[in-house]
Amino acid sequence: MTIEDQYQAELKQADIDHHKPTAGAMTGHILANLWYLDVKLHQIAWYVKGDRAFAVTAYYQDLIAENRKQIDELGELLLDENQIAPSTVAEFTQYTKIPEDGALKYHTASDMVDATAHDYTTANMFIDRAIKLAERESRPAMASFLTNMRGYNNQVIRKLQSFLGKTAWEGLVEEDDDDDDDD
């Protein structure tokens, strides 16, 4: 197969995997989310202002370091699992669900932190889906890695929410009102 044939086969397989999600495809979304989150974390660390700026910047530097580590480890994990890792800006852009907002840099520190808490919550939705798919596909190493990532994200969310004076999931996770139904 030529290089172009190999790439076209990859694109065809990616299209199939994303229409009927696989653990690898869902993990590709997670990787894209991490890549976009890296940019967003930098935006906040660079532009946060006010009396909390030093604390926010210091914490975000830690988040950036861990995020970059996760990008590398998750890419390697995908390759270890014989999956394709997104590797172009176009692929990351196509697969991410982390929103960008150039105006975020002008928001308050609290708004920036709140946006980040929501981003990690969004990331968790994909992690949860990927864990279930990895378990269904008998990919224990992938499921284990993603489970640890989910635990880390939960801790980050709790700390970000604490900064805002909220409990861990307050305002992030919708309560299930079905428990109140008498049907």
PDB file of C-alpha atoms in Angstrom:
ATOM      1  CA  MET A   1       0.000   0.000   0.000  1.00  0.00           C
ATOM      2  CA  THR A   2       1.158   3.501  -0.755  1.00  0.00           C
ATOM      3  CA  ILE A   3       1.313   6.164   1.936  1.00  0.00           C
ATOM      4  CA  GLU A   4      -1.821   7.753   0.507  1.00  0.00           C
ATOM      5  CA  ASP A   5      -3.598   4.371   0.495  1.00  0.00           C
ATOM      6  CA  GLN A   6      -2.673   3.851   4.146  1.00  0.00           C
ATOM      7  CA  TYR A   7      -3.952   7.293   5.093  1.00  0.00           C
ATOM      8  CA  GLN A   8      -7.211   6.831   3.176  1.00  0.00           C
ATOM      9  CA  ALA A   9      -7.725   3.482   4.934  1.00  0.00           C
ATOM     10  CA  GLU A  10      -7.157   5.236   8.272  1.00  0.00           C
ATOM     11  CA  LEU A  11      -9.732   7.909   7.415  1.00  0.00           C
ATOM     12  CA  LYS A  12     -12.256   5.267   6.356  1.00  0.00           C
ATOM     13  CA  GLN A  13     -11.722   3.289   9.585  1.00  0.00           C
ATOM     14  CA  ALA A  14     -11.960   6.456  11.700  1.00  0.00           C
ATOM     15  CA  ASP A  15     -15.286   7.293  10.078  1.00  0.00           C
ATOM     16  CA  ILE A  16     -16.592   3.801  10.849  1.00  0.00           C
ATOM     17  CA  ASP A  17     -15.271   3.914  14.445  1.00  0.00           C
ATOM     18  CA  HIS A  18     -16.859   7.302  15.132  1.00  0.00           C
ATOM     19  CA  HIS A  19     -20.279   6.321  13.783  1.00  0.00           C
ATOM     20  CA  LYS A  20     -20.401   3.209  15.910  1.00  0.00           C
ATOM     21  CA  PRO A  21     -18.110   4.323  18.728  1.00  0.00           C
ATOM     22  CA  THR A  22     -15.233   2.173  19.829  1.00  0.00           C
ATOM     23  CA  ALA A  23     -13.034   2.637  22.877  1.00  0.00           C
ATOM     24  CA  GLY A  24     -10.255   3.840  20.591  1.00  0.00           C
ATOM     25  CA  ALA A  25     -12.457   6.397  18.840  1.00  0.00           C
ATOM     26  CA  MET A  26     -13.843   7.687  22.150  1.00  0.00           C
ATOM     27  CA  THR A  27     -10.322   7.885  23.560  1.00  0.00           C
ATOM     28  CA  GLY A  28      -9.370   9.909  20.483  1.00  0.00           C
ATOM     29  CA  HIS A  29     -12.039  12.419  21.570  1.00  0.00           C
ATOM     30  CA  ILE A  30     -10.485  12.483  25.034  1.00  0.00           C
ATOM     31  CA  LEU A  31      -7.067  13.158  23.528  1.00  0.00           C
ATOM     32  CA  ALA A  32      -8.494  15.993  21.405  1.00  0.00           C
ATOM     33  CA  ASN A  33     -10.191  17.438  24.488  1.00  0.00           C
ATOM     34  CA  LEU A  34      -6.865  17.373  26.348  1.00  0.00           C
ATOM     35  CA  TRP A  35      -5.139  19.137  23.475  1.00  0.00           C
ATOM     36  CA  TYR A  36      -7.740  21.917  23.412  1.00  0.00           C
ATOM     37  CA  LEU A  37      -7.746  22.087  27.205  1.00  0.00           C
ATOM     38  CA  ASP A  38      -3.985  22.687  27.104  1.00  0.00           C
ATOM     39  CA  VAL A  39      -4.532  25.835  25.055  1.00  0.00           C
ATOM     40  CA  LYS A  40      -7.367  26.987  27.296  1.00  0.00           C
ATOM     41  CA  LEU A  41      -5.389  26.393  30.507  1.00  0.00           C
ATOM     42  CA  HIS A  42      -2.590  28.514  29.082  1.00  0.00           C
ATOM     43  CA  GLN A  43      -5.029  31.259  28.127  1.00  0.00           C
ATOM     44  CA  ILE A  44      -6.252  31.436  31.715  1.00  0.00           C
ATOM     45  CA  ALA A  45      -2.792  31.209  33.289  1.00  0.00           C
ATOM     46  CA  TRP A  46      -1.565  34.018  31.050  1.00  0.00           C
ATOM     47  CA  TYR A  47      -4.532  36.368  31.368  1.00  0.00           C
ATOM     48  CA  VAL A  48      -6.037  35.897  34.842  1.00  0.00           C
ATOM     49  CA  LYS A  49      -6.068  39.139  36.807  1.00  0.00           C
ATOM     50  CA  GLY A  50      -7.038  40.298  40.268  1.00  0.00           C
ATOM     51  CA  ASP A  51      -6.214  39.401  43.817  1.00  0.00           C
ATOM     52  CA  ARG A  52      -6.453  35.664  43.074  1.00  0.00           C
ATOM     53  CA  ALA A  53      -4.215  35.748  40.014  1.00  0.00           C
ATOM     54  CA  PHE A  54      -1.115  34.326  41.723  1.00  0.00           C
ATOM     55  CA  ALA A  55      -3.011  31.365  43.194  1.00  0.00           C
ATOM     56  CA  VAL A  56      -4.886  30.646  39.966  1.00  0.00           C
ATOM     57  CA  THR A  57      -1.743  30.899  37.838  1.00  0.00           C
ATOM     58  CA  ALA A  58       0.209  28.582  40.148  1.00  0.00           C
ATOM     59  CA  TYR A  59      -2.549  25.966  40.147  1.00  0.00           C
ATOM     60  CA  TYR A  60      -3.020  26.210  36.404  1.00  0.00           C
ATOM     61  CA  GLN A  61       0.695  25.622  35.851  1.00  0.00           C
ATOM     62  CA  ASP A  62       0.228  22.328  37.705  1.00  0.00           C
ATOM     63  CA  LEU A  63      -2.842  21.538  35.582  1.00  0.00           C
ATOM     64  CA  ILE A  64      -0.893  22.300  32.409  1.00  0.00           C
ATOM     65  CA  ALA A  65       1.964  19.992  33.429  1.00  0.00           C
ATOM     66  CA  GLU A  66      -0.402  17.108  34.196  1.00  0.00           C
ATOM     67  CA  ASN A  67      -2.450  17.752  31.053  1.00  0.00           C
ATOM     68  CA  ARG A  68       0.645  17.567  28.852  1.00  0.00           C
ATOM     69  CA  LYS A  69       1.713  14.364  30.580  1.00  0.00           C
ATOM     70  CA  GLN A  70      -1.743  12.885  29.947  1.00  0.00           C
ATOM     71  CA  ILE A  71      -1.608  13.881  26.269  1.00  0.00           C
ATOM     72  CA  ASP A  72       1.616  11.962  25.809  1.00  0.00           C
ATOM     73  CA  GLU A  73       0.549   8.957  27.871  1.00  0.00           C
ATOM     74  CA  LEU A  74      -2.863   8.704  26.238  1.00  0.00           C
ATOM     75  CA  GLY A  75      -1.356   8.913  22.745  1.00  0.00           C
ATOM     76  CA  GLU A  76       1.041   6.114  23.653  1.00  0.00           C
ATOM     77  CA  LEU A  77      -1.803   4.074  25.149  1.00  0.00           C
ATOM     78  CA  LEU A  78      -3.789   4.345  21.932  1.00  0.00           C
ATOM     79  CA  LEU A  79      -0.775   3.079  19.984  1.00  0.00           C
ATOM     80  CA  ASP A  80      -0.229   0.277  22.531  1.00  0.00           C
ATOM     81  CA  GLU A  81      -3.853  -0.755  21.927  1.00  0.00           C
ATOM     82  CA  ASN A  82      -3.242  -0.779  18.149  1.00  0.00           C
ATOM     83  CA  GLN A  83      -5.487   2.261  17.721  1.00  0.00           C
ATOM     84  CA  ILE A  84      -4.940   5.485  15.793  1.00  0.00           C
ATOM     85  CA  ALA A  85      -4.219   8.588  17.851  1.00  0.00           C
ATOM     86  CA  PRO A  86      -5.335  11.920  16.395  1.00  0.00           C
ATOM     87  CA  SER A  87      -2.195  13.717  15.286  1.00  0.00           C
ATOM     88  CA  THR A  88      -3.180  16.821  13.338  1.00  0.00           C
ATOM     89  CA  VAL A  89      -4.745  20.125  14.322  1.00  0.00           C
ATOM     90  CA  ALA A  90      -7.629  19.305  11.971  1.00  0.00           C
ATOM     91  CA  GLU A  91      -8.280  15.997  13.765  1.00  0.00           C
ATOM     92  CA  PHE A  92      -8.080  17.588  17.209  1.00  0.00           C
ATOM     93  CA  THR A  93     -10.479  20.304  16.068  1.00  0.00           C
ATOM     94  CA  GLN A  94     -12.883  17.770  14.590  1.00  0.00           C
ATOM     95  CA  TYR A  95     -12.927  15.534  17.673  1.00  0.00           C
ATOM     96  CA  THR A  96     -12.872  18.014  20.562  1.00  0.00           C
ATOM     97  CA  LYS A  97     -15.887  19.057  22.580  1.00  0.00           C
ATOM     98  CA  ILE A  98     -13.999  21.662  24.639  1.00  0.00           C
ATOM     99  CA  PRO A  99     -15.211  25.098  23.521  1.00  0.00           C
ATOM    100  CA  GLU A 100     -12.864  27.928  22.713  1.00  0.00           C
ATOM    101  CA  ASP A 101     -13.552  31.568  23.512  1.00  0.00           C
ATOM    102  CA  GLY A 102     -10.997  34.240  22.765  1.00  0.00           C
ATOM    103  CA  ALA A 103     -12.915  36.628  25.021  1.00  0.00           C
ATOM    104  CA  LEU A 104     -12.401  34.360  28.048  1.00  0.00           C
ATOM    105  CA  LYS A 105      -9.156  36.190  28.769  1.00  0.00           C
ATOM    106  CA  TYR A 106     -11.196  39.287  29.717  1.00  0.00           C
ATOM    107  CA  HIS A 107     -13.464  37.480  32.183  1.00  0.00           C
ATOM    108  CA  THR A 108     -13.049  37.435  35.946  1.00  0.00           C
ATOM    109  CA  ALA A 109     -10.913  34.804  37.639  1.00  0.00           C
ATOM    110  CA  SER A 110     -14.096  33.169  38.936  1.00  0.00           C
ATOM    111  CA  ASP A 111     -15.586  32.943  35.445  1.00  0.00           C
ATOM    112  CA  MET A 112     -12.350  31.441  34.135  1.00  0.00           C
ATOM    113  CA  VAL A 113     -12.264  28.827  36.893  1.00  0.00           C
ATOM    114  CA  ASP A 114     -15.960  28.059  36.362  1.00  0.00           C
ATOM    115  CA  ALA A 115     -15.337  27.515  32.633  1.00  0.00           C
ATOM    116  CA  THR A 116     -12.518  25.126  33.503  1.00  0.00           C
ATOM    117  CA  ALA A 117     -14.694  23.151  35.924  1.00  0.00           C
ATOM    118  CA  HIS A 118     -17.249  22.763  33.132  1.00  0.00           C
ATOM    119  CA  ASP A 119     -14.505  21.660  30.720  1.00  0.00           C
ATOM    120  CA  TYR A 120     -13.345  18.915  33.075  1.00  0.00           C
ATOM    121  CA  THR A 121     -16.969  17.839  33.522  1.00  0.00           C
ATOM    122  CA  THR A 122     -17.327  17.620  29.735  1.00  0.00           C
ATOM    123  CA  ALA A 123     -14.100  15.631  29.579  1.00  0.00           C
ATOM    124  CA  ASN A 124     -15.515  13.201  32.155  1.00  0.00           C
ATOM    125  CA  MET A 125     -18.519  12.410  29.951  1.00  0.00           C
ATOM    126  CA  PHE A 126     -16.165  11.112  27.267  1.00  0.00           C
ATOM    127  CA  ILE A 127     -13.979   9.301  29.782  1.00  0.00           C
ATOM    128  CA  ASP A 128     -17.007   7.499  31.222  1.00  0.00           C
ATOM    129  CA  ARG A 129     -18.126   6.418  27.745  1.00  0.00           C
ATOM    130  CA  ALA A 130     -14.627   5.260  26.838  1.00  0.00           C
ATOM    131  CA  ILE A 131     -14.291   3.248  30.057  1.00  0.00           C
ATOM    132  CA  LYS A 132     -17.527   1.378  29.294  1.00  0.00           C
ATOM    133  CA  LEU A 133     -16.424   0.727  25.721  1.00  0.00           C
ATOM    134  CA  ALA A 134     -12.953  -0.411  26.826  1.00  0.00           C
ATOM    135  CA  GLU A 135     -14.496  -2.834  29.308  1.00  0.00           C
ATOM    136  CA  ARG A 136     -16.896  -4.151  26.647  1.00  0.00           C
ATOM    137  CA  GLU A 137     -13.993  -4.582  24.193  1.00  0.00           C
ATOM    138  CA  SER A 138     -11.763  -6.324  26.774  1.00  0.00           C
ATOM    139  CA  ARG A 139      -9.182  -3.537  26.913  1.00  0.00           C
ATOM    140  CA  PRO A 140      -8.260  -3.599  30.631  1.00  0.00           C
ATOM    141  CA  ALA A 141      -5.164  -1.397  30.334  1.00  0.00           C
ATOM    142  CA  MET A 142      -7.182   1.304  28.591  1.00  0.00           C
ATOM    143  CA  ALA A 143     -10.039   1.040  31.108  1.00  0.00           C
ATOM    144  CA  SER A 144      -7.578   1.268  34.010  1.00  0.00           C
ATOM    145  CA  PHE A 145      -5.787   4.312  32.598  1.00  0.00           C
ATOM    146  CA  LEU A 146      -9.066   6.090  31.903  1.00  0.00           C
ATOM    147  CA  THR A 147     -10.435   5.231  35.342  1.00  0.00           C
ATOM    148  CA  ASN A 148      -7.379   6.836  36.935  1.00  0.00           C
ATOM    149  CA  MET A 149      -7.820   9.861  34.671  1.00  0.00           C
ATOM    150  CA  ARG A 150     -11.452  10.132  35.807  1.00  0.00           C
ATOM    151  CA  GLY A 151     -10.344  10.122  39.449  1.00  0.00           C
ATOM    152  CA  TYR A 152      -7.802  12.868  38.768  1.00  0.00           C
ATOM    153  CA  ASN A 153     -10.430  14.955  36.967  1.00  0.00           C
ATOM    154  CA  ASN A 154     -12.826  14.563  39.889  1.00  0.00           C
ATOM    155  CA  GLN A 155     -10.154  15.939  42.209  1.00  0.00           C
ATOM    156  CA  VAL A 156      -9.487  18.873  39.876  1.00  0.00           C
ATOM    157  CA  ILE A 157     -13.195  19.647  39.666  1.00  0.00           C
ATOM    158  CA  ARG A 158     -13.505  19.596  43.461  1.00  0.00           C
ATOM    159  CA  LYS A 159     -10.594  22.004  43.840  1.00  0.00           C
ATOM    160  CA  LEU A 160     -11.864  24.355  41.140  1.00  0.00           C
ATOM    161  CA  GLN A 161     -15.340  24.316  42.665  1.00  0.00           C
ATOM    162  CA  SER A 162     -13.833  24.972  46.101  1.00  0.00           C
ATOM    163  CA  PHE A 163     -12.220  28.101  44.674  1.00  0.00           C
ATOM    164  CA  LEU A 164     -15.744  29.193  43.688  1.00  0.00           C
ATOM    165  CA  GLY A 165     -17.204  28.376  47.117  1.00  0.00           C
ATOM    166  CA  LYS A 166     -19.124  25.376  45.784  1.00  0.00           C
ATOM    167  CA  THR A 167     -19.265  21.675  46.501  1.00  0.00           C
ATOM    168  CA  ALA A 168     -17.626  19.294  44.043  1.00  0.00           C
ATOM    169  CA  TRP A 169     -20.446  18.927  41.523  1.00  0.00           C
ATOM    170  CA  GLU A 170     -22.657  21.878  42.440  1.00  0.00           C
ATOM    171  CA  GLY A 171     -23.991  23.453  39.267  1.00  0.00           C
ATOM    172  CA  LEU A 172     -22.121  20.963  37.071  1.00  0.00           C
ATOM    173  CA  VAL A 173     -24.126  17.752  37.274  1.00  0.00           C
ATOM    174  CA  GLU A 174     -27.874  17.767  36.815  1.00  0.00           C
ATOM    175  CA  GLU A 175     -29.844  16.072  39.545  1.00  0.00           C
ATOM    176  CA  ASP A 176     -32.044  13.180  38.441  1.00  0.00           C
ATOM    177  CA  ASP A 177     -35.621  14.260  39.154  1.00  0.00           C
ATOM    178  CA  ASP A 178     -37.035  10.865  38.129  1.00  0.00           C
ATOM    179  CA  ASP A 179     -36.720   9.656  41.726  1.00  0.00           C
ATOM    180  CA  ASP A 180     -39.621  11.926  42.674  1.00  0.00           C
ATOM    181  CA  ASP A 181     -42.028  10.468  40.121  1.00  0.00           C
ATOM    182  CA  ASP A 182     -44.879   8.357  41.448  1.00  0.00           C
ATOM    183  CA  ASP A 183     -45.588   6.753  38.052  1.00  0.00           C
TER     184      ASP A 183
END
